[in-house]
XYZ file of C-alpha atoms in Angstrom:
751
model
C -38.524 20.224 -106.215
C -37.559 20.603 -109.878
C -40.879 22.324 -110.562
C -40.111 24.774 -107.779
C -36.684 25.472 -109.214
C -38.130 25.978 -112.706
C -40.729 28.389 -111.371
C -38.183 30.187 -109.198
C -35.805 30.698 -112.091
C -38.614 31.645 -114.431
C -39.806 34.251 -111.978
C -36.290 35.493 -111.334
C -35.349 35.677 -115.002
C -38.707 36.925 -116.233
C -39.196 34.064 -118.700
C -42.257 31.860 -119.152
C -40.927 28.783 -121.009
C -38.340 26.741 -119.130
C -37.387 23.124 -118.639
C -35.001 20.980 -116.652
C -33.606 17.824 -118.189
C -31.868 15.361 -115.840
C -28.731 13.382 -116.735
C -29.198 9.619 -117.018
C -25.564 8.497 -116.887
C -26.338 4.841 -117.503
C -28.180 5.632 -120.741
C -25.996 8.585 -121.722
C -29.123 10.695 -122.177
C -31.018 13.652 -120.757
C -34.493 12.826 -119.496
C -37.435 15.037 -118.582
C -37.238 16.614 -115.142
C -39.602 19.589 -115.083
C -41.073 22.113 -117.490
C -43.112 25.303 -117.431
C -44.884 27.062 -120.320
C -43.972 24.413 -122.918
C -46.556 22.345 -124.794
C -46.983 18.880 -123.290
C -46.450 17.227 -126.665
C -43.149 19.076 -127.073
C -42.093 18.065 -123.555
C -42.802 14.446 -124.381
C -40.904 14.721 -127.675
C -37.730 15.851 -125.911
C -38.168 13.511 -122.925
C -34.963 11.731 -123.983
C -32.095 13.620 -125.629
C -28.613 12.178 -126.322
C -25.769 13.809 -124.416
C -23.551 15.225 -127.135
C -23.413 14.024 -130.697
C -25.356 15.226 -133.747
C -28.759 14.865 -131.970
C -27.645 16.495 -128.729
C -29.330 19.738 -129.542
C -28.853 22.654 -127.195
C -29.268 20.831 -123.843
C -27.419 17.685 -124.879
C -24.481 19.764 -126.064
C -24.481 21.867 -122.859
C -24.422 18.655 -120.807
C -21.604 17.219 -122.888
C -19.475 20.365 -122.808
C -20.356 21.448 -119.263
C -20.902 25.015 -120.431
C -23.688 27.373 -121.493
C -24.954 26.757 -125.040
C -27.044 29.437 -126.836
C -29.166 28.736 -129.923
C -30.071 32.315 -130.868
C -32.134 31.227 -133.892
C -33.276 27.623 -134.204
C -33.834 27.937 -137.938
C -30.210 28.682 -138.692
C -28.239 27.147 -135.815
C -26.590 23.828 -136.785
C -27.225 22.266 -133.330
C -30.995 22.532 -133.806
C -31.371 21.084 -137.276
C -32.428 17.597 -136.058
C -35.292 19.260 -134.100
C -36.241 22.020 -136.570
C -39.590 20.458 -137.582
C -40.496 20.058 -133.903
C -39.747 23.678 -133.016
C -41.569 24.980 -136.111
C -44.647 22.979 -135.167
C -44.793 24.609 -131.701
C -43.616 28.091 -132.735
C -40.239 28.064 -130.948
C -37.350 30.181 -132.325
C -34.599 30.393 -129.629
C -33.269 28.446 -126.648
C -30.289 28.585 -124.334
C -29.188 25.976 -121.830
C -27.127 26.131 -118.614
C -25.555 22.947 -117.228
C -26.320 22.251 -113.557
C -22.988 21.034 -112.185
C -22.525 19.166 -108.901
C -19.796 19.571 -106.284
C -17.598 16.977 -107.936
C -17.774 18.692 -111.332
C -20.260 16.247 -112.832
C -23.195 17.603 -114.858
C -26.415 16.689 -113.054
C -28.962 18.355 -115.343
C -29.537 21.225 -117.730
C -31.778 24.278 -117.392
C -33.221 25.547 -120.664
C -35.099 28.756 -121.461
C -37.178 29.018 -124.676
C -38.346 31.997 -126.734
C -40.773 32.408 -129.627
C -38.481 34.899 -131.339
C -34.715 34.867 -131.927
C -33.066 35.831 -128.652
C -29.598 36.481 -127.154
C -29.572 36.377 -123.292
C -27.664 39.042 -121.407
C -24.658 38.232 -119.290
C -26.688 39.136 -116.181
C -29.374 36.643 -117.160
C -26.744 34.010 -117.734
C -25.074 34.706 -114.380
C -28.410 34.695 -112.611
C -29.378 31.346 -114.062
C -25.900 30.014 -113.317
C -26.319 31.067 -109.716
C -29.671 29.320 -109.508
C -28.083 26.368 -111.244
C -25.573 26.108 -108.429
C -28.361 26.033 -105.873
C -30.241 23.639 -108.081
C -27.178 21.403 -108.091
C -27.143 21.419 -104.303
C -30.862 20.732 -104.256
C -30.553 17.900 -106.759
C -27.673 16.346 -104.905
C -29.509 16.715 -101.616
C -32.569 15.188 -103.195
C -30.476 12.255 -104.269
C -29.120 12.015 -100.757
C -32.677 11.951 -99.482
C -33.458 9.169 -101.914
C -30.511 7.205 -100.551
C -31.642 7.967 -97.027
C -35.056 6.625 -97.890
C -33.467 3.315 -98.904
C -31.524 3.017 -95.651
C -32.709 5.865 -93.441
C -31.744 4.241 -90.135
C -28.119 3.797 -91.277
C -27.460 7.100 -93.004
C -29.840 9.550 -91.308
C -27.163 11.338 -89.239
C -24.950 11.836 -92.323
C -27.495 13.547 -94.566
C -30.075 15.207 -92.314
C -28.253 18.593 -92.425
C -27.621 18.588 -96.197
C -30.450 21.168 -96.893
C -31.018 24.602 -98.409
C -32.975 27.422 -96.762
C -35.097 29.792 -98.864
C -36.378 33.194 -97.706
C -37.737 36.632 -98.641
C -37.022 39.723 -96.540
C -37.407 43.512 -96.665
C -34.576 46.044 -96.660
C -35.560 46.788 -93.033
C -34.896 43.209 -92.006
C -38.421 41.857 -91.796
C -38.572 38.210 -92.871
C -41.516 37.917 -95.215
C -41.262 34.212 -95.986
C -39.057 31.229 -95.090
C -39.174 27.529 -95.702
C -39.128 24.902 -92.913
C -35.552 23.964 -93.803
C -34.337 27.475 -93.032
C -36.201 27.486 -89.729
C -34.626 24.193 -88.811
C -31.194 25.380 -89.972
C -31.419 28.418 -87.669
C -32.748 26.420 -84.730
C -36.372 27.572 -84.693
C -39.210 25.190 -83.999
C -41.401 26.540 -86.782
C -41.462 28.938 -89.661
C -43.933 31.105 -87.738
C -41.446 31.538 -84.899
C -38.712 32.508 -87.364
C -40.924 35.122 -89.042
C -41.100 37.060 -85.760
C -37.318 37.562 -85.762
C -35.510 40.432 -87.498
C -33.111 39.311 -90.207
C -30.611 41.780 -88.740
C -30.451 39.690 -85.539
C -29.334 36.639 -87.490
C -25.970 38.221 -88.387
C -23.021 37.573 -86.095
C -21.036 40.503 -87.469
C -23.016 43.656 -88.450
C -20.321 44.350 -91.035
C -21.488 41.253 -92.905
C -25.020 42.722 -93.058
C -23.701 45.999 -94.472
C -21.557 44.140 -97.015
C -24.556 42.006 -98.017
C -26.755 45.089 -98.375
C -24.155 47.112 -100.307
C -23.622 44.282 -102.824
C -27.356 44.016 -103.420
C -27.733 47.758 -103.872
C -24.756 47.998 -106.184
C -25.117 44.813 -108.260
C -28.560 43.525 -107.488
C -27.057 40.202 -106.381
C -24.967 38.787 -103.563
C -23.162 35.526 -103.103
C -20.694 34.683 -100.387
C -20.059 33.153 -97.005
C -21.642 34.698 -93.912
C -21.812 33.630 -90.279
C -25.342 33.340 -88.816
C -26.519 33.205 -85.228
C -28.967 30.463 -84.335
C -31.831 30.785 -81.894
C -29.738 29.228 -79.104
C -26.856 31.643 -79.723
C -24.666 29.171 -81.541
C -22.984 30.254 -84.750
C -23.065 28.531 -88.143
C -21.441 29.284 -91.469
C -23.760 29.686 -94.453
C -23.331 30.132 -98.168
C -25.710 32.943 -99.120
C -27.146 33.680 -102.526
C -29.524 36.660 -102.811
C -31.029 39.042 -105.358
C -33.077 42.210 -105.321
C -36.682 41.980 -106.502
C -37.885 45.360 -107.788
C -41.149 46.636 -109.159
C -41.579 48.237 -112.529
C -40.381 51.566 -111.225
C -37.203 50.073 -109.840
C -38.344 50.301 -106.250
C -37.101 47.484 -104.044
C -39.930 45.146 -103.146
C -37.926 42.587 -101.195
C -34.775 40.529 -101.133
C -34.949 36.884 -102.116
C -32.267 34.320 -101.433
C -31.113 30.970 -100.201
C -28.862 29.807 -97.402
C -26.809 26.621 -97.374
C -25.299 25.404 -94.113
C -21.561 25.023 -94.803
C -20.468 24.815 -91.167
C -19.053 21.349 -91.565
C -17.278 22.390 -94.755
C -15.735 25.383 -92.959
C -14.718 23.190 -90.052
C -13.175 20.793 -92.535
C -11.367 23.684 -94.217
C -10.111 24.867 -90.833
C -9.038 21.357 -89.939
C -7.365 21.067 -93.326
C -5.576 24.361 -92.796
C -4.438 23.260 -89.342
C -3.407 19.923 -90.792
C -1.496 21.657 -93.567
C 0.223 23.870 -91.006
C 1.133 20.843 -88.947
C 2.367 19.054 -92.054
C 4.385 22.102 -93.033
C 6.010 22.250 -89.599
C 6.657 18.508 -89.595
C 7.979 18.713 -93.157
C 10.416 21.490 -92.299
C 11.588 20.217 -88.911
C 11.633 16.450 -89.501
C 15.043 14.842 -88.962
C 14.122 12.418 -91.739
C 14.400 13.369 -95.396
C 10.979 14.191 -96.888
C 10.363 14.727 -100.589
C 7.392 15.398 -102.842
C 7.799 14.379 -106.465
C 5.602 13.649 -109.445
C 4.660 10.022 -109.746
C 4.977 9.976 -113.520
C 8.604 11.041 -113.920
C 9.896 11.557 -110.371
C 10.443 15.305 -110.756
C 10.997 16.921 -107.363
C 8.411 19.535 -106.362
C 9.602 20.039 -102.785
C 12.238 18.666 -100.399
C 13.023 19.512 -96.788
C 16.284 20.656 -95.235
C 17.051 17.181 -93.882
C 17.072 15.851 -97.443
C 19.461 18.584 -98.553
C 21.798 17.920 -95.615
C 21.695 14.171 -96.199
C 22.431 14.394 -99.942
C 24.697 17.454 -100.028
C 22.630 19.252 -102.697
C 21.368 22.831 -102.720
C 17.631 23.342 -103.166
C 17.983 24.874 -106.633
C 19.954 21.809 -107.740
C 17.043 19.531 -106.802
C 13.717 21.264 -107.429
C 12.479 20.612 -110.965
C 14.905 17.759 -111.518
C 14.271 14.039 -111.341
C 15.942 11.504 -109.095
C 17.347 9.825 -112.191
C 18.850 13.094 -113.432
C 20.517 13.549 -110.043
C 21.653 9.900 -110.112
C 20.157 9.386 -106.645
C 19.174 5.757 -107.153
C 22.176 3.462 -106.782
C 19.961 0.797 -108.357
C 17.385 2.314 -110.763
C 15.350 -0.878 -110.517
C 14.589 0.082 -106.904
C 12.624 3.122 -108.089
C 10.702 0.988 -110.560
C 9.853 -1.358 -107.694
C 8.668 1.558 -105.529
C 6.478 2.935 -108.330
C 4.984 -0.505 -108.995
C 4.093 -1.006 -105.329
C 2.607 2.505 -105.163
C 0.460 1.850 -108.218
C -0.732 -1.470 -106.789
C -1.162 -0.553 -103.125
C -1.029 3.275 -103.011
C 1.658 3.122 -100.316
C 5.092 1.715 -99.545
C 6.260 0.857 -96.045
C 9.895 0.583 -94.946
C 11.395 -0.471 -98.261
C 15.173 -0.770 -98.024
C 17.146 0.774 -100.876
C 20.476 2.439 -101.662
C 20.530 6.161 -102.524
C 23.547 8.213 -103.548
C 24.644 11.547 -102.154
C 25.957 14.350 -104.343
C 29.490 13.044 -103.740
C 28.496 9.623 -105.076
C 28.507 7.829 -101.730
C 25.823 5.133 -101.544
C 23.824 5.216 -98.303
C 21.336 2.616 -97.102
C 17.863 4.117 -96.717
C 14.499 3.007 -95.395
C 11.812 4.493 -97.648
C 8.098 4.884 -96.964
C 5.829 6.611 -99.478
C 2.203 7.538 -100.166
C 0.408 8.604 -103.313
C -1.043 12.108 -102.887
C -2.971 14.348 -105.263
C -1.624 17.816 -105.967
C -3.769 19.848 -108.336
C -5.089 16.720 -109.977
C -1.641 15.236 -110.549
C -0.658 12.059 -108.692
C 2.504 12.635 -106.685
C 4.660 10.682 -104.287
C 5.240 11.836 -100.717
C 8.338 9.993 -99.508
C 9.900 9.816 -96.046
C 13.478 8.563 -96.114
C 15.377 7.430 -93.052
C 19.147 6.911 -93.297
C 19.936 3.532 -91.703
C 23.503 3.213 -92.974
C 25.053 3.345 -89.521
C 22.423 0.995 -88.167
C 23.102 -1.461 -91.000
C 26.820 -1.222 -90.345
C 26.196 -1.796 -86.657
C 23.926 -4.729 -87.494
C 26.573 -6.155 -89.808
C 29.236 -5.677 -87.149
C 26.914 -7.302 -84.638
C 26.268 -10.198 -87.023
C 29.994 -10.631 -87.572
C 30.589 -10.402 -83.833
C 27.836 -12.912 -83.161
C 29.220 -15.178 -85.883
C 32.697 -14.945 -84.388
C 31.261 -15.554 -80.937
C 29.223 -18.483 -82.239
C 32.297 -19.902 -83.988
C 34.396 -19.500 -80.857
C 31.785 -20.980 -78.571
C 30.991 -23.884 -80.868
C 34.626 -24.771 -81.567
C 35.892 -24.144 -78.046
C 37.038 -27.238 -76.175
C 35.997 -25.569 -72.930
C 32.337 -25.571 -71.944
C 30.651 -22.152 -72.065
C 27.456 -21.885 -70.029
C 25.366 -18.753 -69.420
C 22.804 -18.406 -66.621
C 20.344 -15.698 -65.578
C 19.861 -14.257 -62.113
C 17.687 -17.250 -61.186
C 20.535 -19.622 -62.084
C 18.608 -20.908 -65.102
C 20.777 -22.025 -68.011
C 20.088 -19.813 -71.045
C 23.028 -20.899 -73.221
C 25.313 -23.908 -73.464
C 27.815 -24.739 -76.204
C 28.707 -28.060 -77.760
C 31.647 -28.624 -75.409
C 29.208 -28.421 -72.474
C 27.388 -31.408 -73.959
C 30.660 -33.321 -74.179
C 31.759 -32.504 -70.630
C 28.471 -33.028 -68.775
C 26.808 -35.653 -70.983
C 23.552 -33.709 -71.422
C 22.213 -32.357 -74.717
C 21.666 -28.629 -74.941
C 17.918 -29.193 -74.983
C 18.241 -31.037 -71.677
C 20.265 -28.204 -70.120
C 18.463 -25.072 -71.366
C 15.960 -23.747 -68.845
C 17.302 -26.001 -66.087
C 19.059 -24.818 -62.941
C 22.844 -24.774 -63.015
C 22.740 -26.858 -59.821
C 21.829 -29.824 -62.016
C 25.494 -29.881 -63.049
C 26.780 -29.824 -59.440
C 27.203 -32.495 -56.763
C 24.400 -32.404 -54.189
C 26.604 -30.998 -51.426
C 27.562 -27.933 -53.521
C 24.032 -26.902 -54.546
C 22.999 -24.992 -51.391
C 26.425 -23.316 -51.339
C 25.917 -22.088 -54.919
C 22.400 -20.796 -54.249
C 23.496 -18.945 -51.118
C 26.542 -17.438 -52.854
C 24.489 -16.242 -55.840
C 21.849 -14.648 -53.603
C 24.509 -12.940 -51.495
C 26.190 -11.526 -54.602
C 22.901 -10.269 -56.075
C 22.020 -8.623 -52.745
C 25.399 -7.051 -51.969
C 27.407 -7.073 -55.201
C 30.333 -8.508 -53.249
C 32.282 -11.556 -54.382
C 33.087 -14.017 -51.627
C 35.048 -16.397 -53.845
C 37.505 -15.913 -56.672
C 35.985 -15.782 -60.171
C 39.088 -16.872 -62.067
C 40.372 -20.442 -62.442
C 38.408 -21.890 -59.519
C 38.725 -25.669 -59.200
C 35.387 -27.262 -58.311
C 33.786 -30.640 -58.963
C 30.974 -30.954 -61.499
C 28.399 -33.694 -61.937
C 28.193 -35.742 -65.143
C 24.823 -37.030 -66.348
C 26.000 -40.498 -65.341
C 26.341 -39.316 -61.737
C 30.128 -39.285 -61.829
C 31.947 -36.270 -60.418
C 34.207 -34.362 -62.814
C 37.122 -32.149 -61.735
C 36.612 -28.717 -63.304
C 38.406 -25.386 -63.567
C 35.868 -22.549 -63.784
C 36.162 -18.843 -64.571
C 33.142 -16.545 -64.258
C 32.096 -13.316 -65.962
C 29.063 -11.031 -65.765
C 27.253 -8.639 -68.112
C 23.957 -6.760 -68.007
C 21.162 -7.564 -70.462
C 17.945 -5.541 -70.405
C 18.853 -4.291 -66.955
C 19.355 -7.747 -65.469
C 22.596 -9.558 -64.639
C 23.686 -12.466 -66.804
C 26.562 -14.735 -65.780
C 28.824 -16.717 -68.102
C 31.147 -19.495 -66.985
C 34.040 -20.936 -68.979
C 34.465 -24.480 -67.734
C 37.438 -26.715 -68.403
C 37.462 -30.429 -67.674
C 40.780 -30.923 -65.852
C 40.407 -34.675 -65.485
C 43.276 -35.295 -67.879
C 45.372 -32.556 -66.333
C 44.885 -33.937 -62.850
C 45.513 -37.406 -64.158
C 48.718 -36.256 -65.859
C 49.792 -34.560 -62.649
C 48.985 -37.713 -60.754
C 50.958 -39.754 -63.293
C 53.945 -37.479 -62.890
C 53.584 -37.791 -59.146
C 53.426 -41.580 -59.401
C 56.538 -41.700 -61.581
C 58.310 -39.297 -59.217
C 57.369 -41.422 -56.220
C 58.605 -44.567 -57.986
C 61.925 -42.933 -58.868
C 62.346 -41.619 -55.334
C 61.188 -44.951 -53.938
C 64.298 -46.629 -55.268
C 66.355 -44.478 -52.922
C 64.111 -44.555 -49.852
C 63.183 -48.248 -49.782
C 65.419 -50.893 -48.255
C 64.519 -53.710 -50.582
C 62.411 -54.814 -53.514
C 59.468 -55.761 -51.330
C 59.250 -52.260 -49.854
C 59.623 -50.746 -53.321
C 56.788 -52.837 -54.748
C 54.486 -51.886 -51.864
C 55.355 -48.230 -52.427
C 54.619 -48.618 -56.158
C 51.254 -50.199 -55.346
C 50.242 -47.331 -53.066
C 51.200 -44.821 -55.752
C 49.255 -46.655 -58.478
C 46.102 -46.639 -56.351
C 46.063 -42.841 -56.651
C 45.449 -42.990 -60.404
C 43.894 -46.382 -61.092
C 41.841 -49.034 -59.378
C 44.507 -51.441 -58.041
C 42.866 -53.417 -55.239
C 43.685 -56.534 -57.243
C 47.288 -56.166 -58.364
C 50.386 -58.293 -58.802
C 53.886 -58.143 -60.259
C 55.220 -61.214 -62.051
C 59.026 -61.276 -62.660
C 60.487 -63.768 -65.103
C 63.561 -65.787 -64.127
C 65.349 -66.667 -67.345
C 67.524 -69.246 -65.565
C 64.504 -71.267 -64.433
C 61.965 -70.172 -67.079
C 59.507 -69.465 -64.288
C 57.501 -66.468 -63.037
C 58.043 -65.274 -59.480
C 55.444 -63.111 -57.749
C 57.299 -60.736 -55.400
C 54.096 -58.657 -54.992
C 50.535 -60.007 -55.009
C 47.293 -58.584 -53.539
C 43.874 -59.974 -54.525
C 40.339 -60.191 -53.189
C 40.041 -63.905 -53.886
C 43.386 -65.480 -54.792
C 46.583 -65.873 -52.766
C 50.088 -65.321 -54.044
C 51.009 -68.333 -56.180
C 54.389 -70.060 -55.951
C 56.889 -69.689 -58.798
C 55.354 -71.235 -61.918
C 56.077 -71.883 -65.526
C 54.950 -69.226 -67.983
C 52.301 -71.460 -69.550
C 49.328 -69.873 -71.327
C 48.118 -67.397 -68.752
C 47.255 -63.838 -69.791
C 50.391 -62.795 -67.906
C 52.503 -65.107 -70.044
C 50.728 -63.785 -73.183
C 51.700 -60.177 -72.336
C 55.280 -61.257 -71.532
C 55.550 -63.295 -74.713
C 54.132 -60.616 -77.042
C 55.708 -57.667 -75.241
C 52.421 -55.732 -75.751
C 49.998 -54.395 -73.117
C 46.610 -56.099 -72.929
C 43.214 -54.738 -71.831
C 40.787 -57.605 -72.105
C 37.179 -58.274 -71.182
C 35.230 -61.538 -71.183
C 34.425 -61.782 -74.902
C 37.941 -61.010 -76.220
C 39.319 -63.392 -73.548
C 37.006 -66.144 -74.829
C 38.239 -65.546 -78.379
C 41.893 -65.841 -77.258
C 41.029 -69.056 -75.452
C 39.416 -70.441 -78.631
C 42.553 -69.481 -80.571
C 44.669 -71.388 -78.077
C 46.592 -68.296 -77.045
C 45.569 -68.210 -73.372
C 43.792 -70.204 -70.702
C 42.127 -69.249 -67.422
C 44.448 -69.142 -64.436
C 43.031 -68.078 -61.062
C 39.639 -66.444 -60.496
C 37.882 -65.099 -63.604
C 37.311 -61.322 -63.784
C 35.193 -59.255 -66.244
C 38.150 -57.002 -66.999
C 41.904 -57.619 -66.832
C 44.755 -55.196 -67.593
C 48.393 -56.178 -67.896
C 51.475 -54.332 -69.188
C 54.999 -55.618 -69.821
C 57.782 -54.386 -67.499
C 60.390 -53.514 -70.071
C 63.861 -52.042 -69.644
C 65.866 -50.672 -72.563
C 67.404 -54.116 -72.998
C 64.692 -56.647 -72.171
C 61.261 -57.422 -70.726
C 61.659 -58.544 -67.113
C 58.048 -59.197 -66.144
C 54.413 -58.115 -66.137
C 52.332 -55.690 -64.009
C 48.658 -56.694 -63.698
C 45.479 -55.072 -62.269
C 41.953 -56.442 -62.514
C 38.392 -55.770 -61.344
C 35.978 -58.507 -60.366
C 32.738 -56.475 -60.670
C 32.910 -53.535 -63.098
C 33.827 -54.477 -66.653
C 34.173 -50.748 -67.442
C 36.649 -50.146 -64.626
C 39.562 -49.631 -67.058
C 39.825 -47.653 -70.285
C 42.347 -47.261 -73.060
C 43.590 -44.216 -71.154
C 44.334 -46.486 -68.176
C 46.162 -48.812 -70.544
C 48.326 -45.915 -71.758
C 48.967 -44.802 -68.182
C 50.007 -48.209 -66.932
C 52.179 -48.785 -70.005
C 53.967 -45.485 -69.375
C 54.418 -46.178 -65.684
C 55.437 -49.765 -66.430
C 58.736 -48.678 -67.975
C 59.637 -46.685 -64.866
C 58.616 -49.579 -62.628
C 60.824 -51.949 -64.654
C 63.824 -49.631 -64.281
C 63.159 -49.217 -60.551
C 62.889 -52.971 -60.055
C 66.104 -53.574 -62.034
C 67.972 -50.992 -60.012
C 66.674 -52.302 -56.726
C 67.558 -55.871 -57.718
C 71.036 -54.682 -58.735
C 71.451 -52.955 -55.391
C 70.422 -56.086 -53.583
C 72.832 -58.180 -55.694
C 75.664 -55.732 -55.007
C 74.841 -55.680 -51.339
C 74.883 -59.454 -51.202
C 78.261 -59.516 -53.027
C 79.704 -56.977 -50.627
C 78.505 -58.982 -47.695
C 80.094 -62.139 -49.082
C 83.348 -60.268 -49.747
C 83.303 -58.820 -46.269
C 82.844 -62.241 -44.839
C 85.723 -63.542 -46.952
C 88.067 -60.727 -45.964
C 87.163 -61.105 -42.339
C 88.720 -64.565 -42.305
C 92.155 -63.328 -43.556
C 94.740 -61.642 -41.201
C 96.160 -59.550 -44.001
C 95.481 -56.357 -45.930
C 93.382 -56.351 -49.161
C 93.417 -53.116 -51.145
C 91.469 -52.007 -54.270
C 93.017 -49.414 -56.624
C 91.943 -47.771 -59.863
C 94.256 -47.456 -62.854
C 95.842 -44.300 -61.392
C 96.702 -46.092 -58.182
C 94.083 -44.338 -56.090
C 92.737 -46.219 -53.060
C 89.184 -47.312 -53.719
C 88.701 -49.668 -50.783
C 90.743 -51.318 -48.038
C 89.863 -54.501 -46.154
C 91.754 -55.634 -43.074
C 90.988 -57.109 -39.688
C 93.875 -55.200 -38.165
C 94.252 -51.519 -39.047
C 97.509 -51.398 -37.135
C 99.060 -53.014 -40.169
C 98.349 -49.806 -42.186
C 100.935 -47.025 -42.423
C 98.104 -44.505 -41.960
C 94.464 -44.704 -40.821
C 92.135 -46.103 -43.475
C 90.182 -42.823 -43.701
C 93.342 -40.907 -44.650
C 94.223 -43.359 -47.405
C 90.894 -43.655 -49.284
C 90.780 -41.308 -52.254
C 94.556 -40.714 -52.300
C 97.172 -42.191 -54.633
C 99.338 -44.917 -53.164
C 102.448 -43.267 -54.671
C 101.872 -40.265 -52.447
C 101.958 -42.501 -49.394
C 104.455 -45.260 -50.251
C 106.500 -43.634 -53.014
C 106.610 -44.166 -56.789
C 109.355 -46.806 -56.686
C 107.470 -48.918 -54.225
C 104.132 -48.751 -55.957
C 105.192 -49.084 -59.630
C 105.683 -52.890 -59.575
C 102.186 -53.396 -58.207
C 100.583 -51.180 -60.811
C 102.497 -52.815 -63.629
């Protein structure tokens, strides 16, 4: 290939001594590629030439500089002094070298032309050789591609099979005189012979391109440019054409000679790039996000879109050409340093949160993404900036709201439970654990019916389904009193309020649940006390009162085994006016002794005792067993404001956990009211007995007995014969005797 290029250039330039030296980048040298007309010994002598430096000579210097180097006279030119003896030996006096530069700007080889006399090439010669050098560069690069394909042809064949150059000769009338197989293949013909039968005019898509091509050749003798060609099948390709006129000695045109390079893919890429650039330009201008392009080195703005200007409050002329630091955009300059560092390490930044200032100085929270791009060989930063200030504020407000909600739910004494439309528990607070006895882990994901008595579960499921189907509530959602089910199996009285919200399009229900056990108990206690107070008035005697008290106590405490022991200070004995028990009968009056009842009476303190504490009191000599033993015993003193009159006792023969400290407090509180009721009832009975005795006494006397207060008002009158009275008894009671009998008559009696 190199030999062909050397011969082609030699023929085109009319020279007979030429060489191509190839660049060996690893060695930093030029090595022999091809030569024509030069002595073999000379070719071998320059088979390796340093690139640049004092021994670079003409070709080495051209390769180093990347430009044409002309040694017009080897004897006097400083570049040729290291090789002067060599050139003198072979009769060489001048040389000039053209670097063959590849697409990426790298020197691939050098093309040198030698003369036996001092010589200065014309500009046309230089341009001609440069043109061939460009084709040579393509050929060299393609050759290297072919070499790579040879190493792994199966893998890379499709990539490189079209990287070829077509060569041809044609007449001014369009007859193709010669063409290489590559050109035939490029234009879709099966053979060169088939291509030679076609007119060159028919290969042009636009006849104007043919005229332009022809006019350039006629005017300048050369043509280079891009032209569309039509292939055999009618398809169109883009080619890069290089052509020259070959004339005879008289100047008559013999033929046109040129090359074609298929640049269709390059043109498609350029079109795609142009479309991409147009799309980018539209996106850049219309994007709601701020987009900037700035130099990576110092952050100087090259371009910004309207969204950036609106977001920052600057005018374009205030931004372009200035740096972000000059505009004081970075609230924290270290953020920019961090962005630059990430870009240098990774070539891109994704969603980096930072604070940027507006022109007014307001700091806004931004989400920045950036890429390193190349603009004219300078690394730049393309940044897309999304303002997330409002989102951050909303997130912060949401976090604060969630924190407040979490604080409320976790510190609330009421249970808060949330369920989905399938009645599955999705949230439960700490109070729910306390009320129902389950841990949150045990509740989450379970059906809410787990926290309900069995008989309420189908009712709940039916009600929930009906509501989801119709949207109609069939029960109140505020302060509904329903029983719940503790983990232990015990029912709990609850007050429940419901609420609903929509999450991701589905209904979610939240219940605020209050354990009203204590409230109901307090209400029951008040009711018991009220019944006891009223019982004093509605019962005829102490026995009826004690039975009424027992029935009331059974509403708030287990009292199937219950007795009242009243102490008689005259006899020092306990009487048992009320006694109910599963095993024992009411005992007769007995000395206080060392029973638990006597212990409570003696200490004046309530006592809740189980078997082990009872055993300890026995060992201490404080108490002894009286009656049937029970696992739990509860007694409270019956105390009036002035003294303790007895003891109220309840006990359970099976469940040692039947009574709690709360029951102890309840019975102690009620005990005071019971003591007052008993005292009042006993006083009434005593008064009634006294009245009966007095009535009996008066009934045996045939006289009048009158009772007055200090003012002389009739309080009571006893007589067996009302005829002895000056007026009927009913008219006298409540009136002063002086009004009836006169002051003079009454005074002696009052005095």
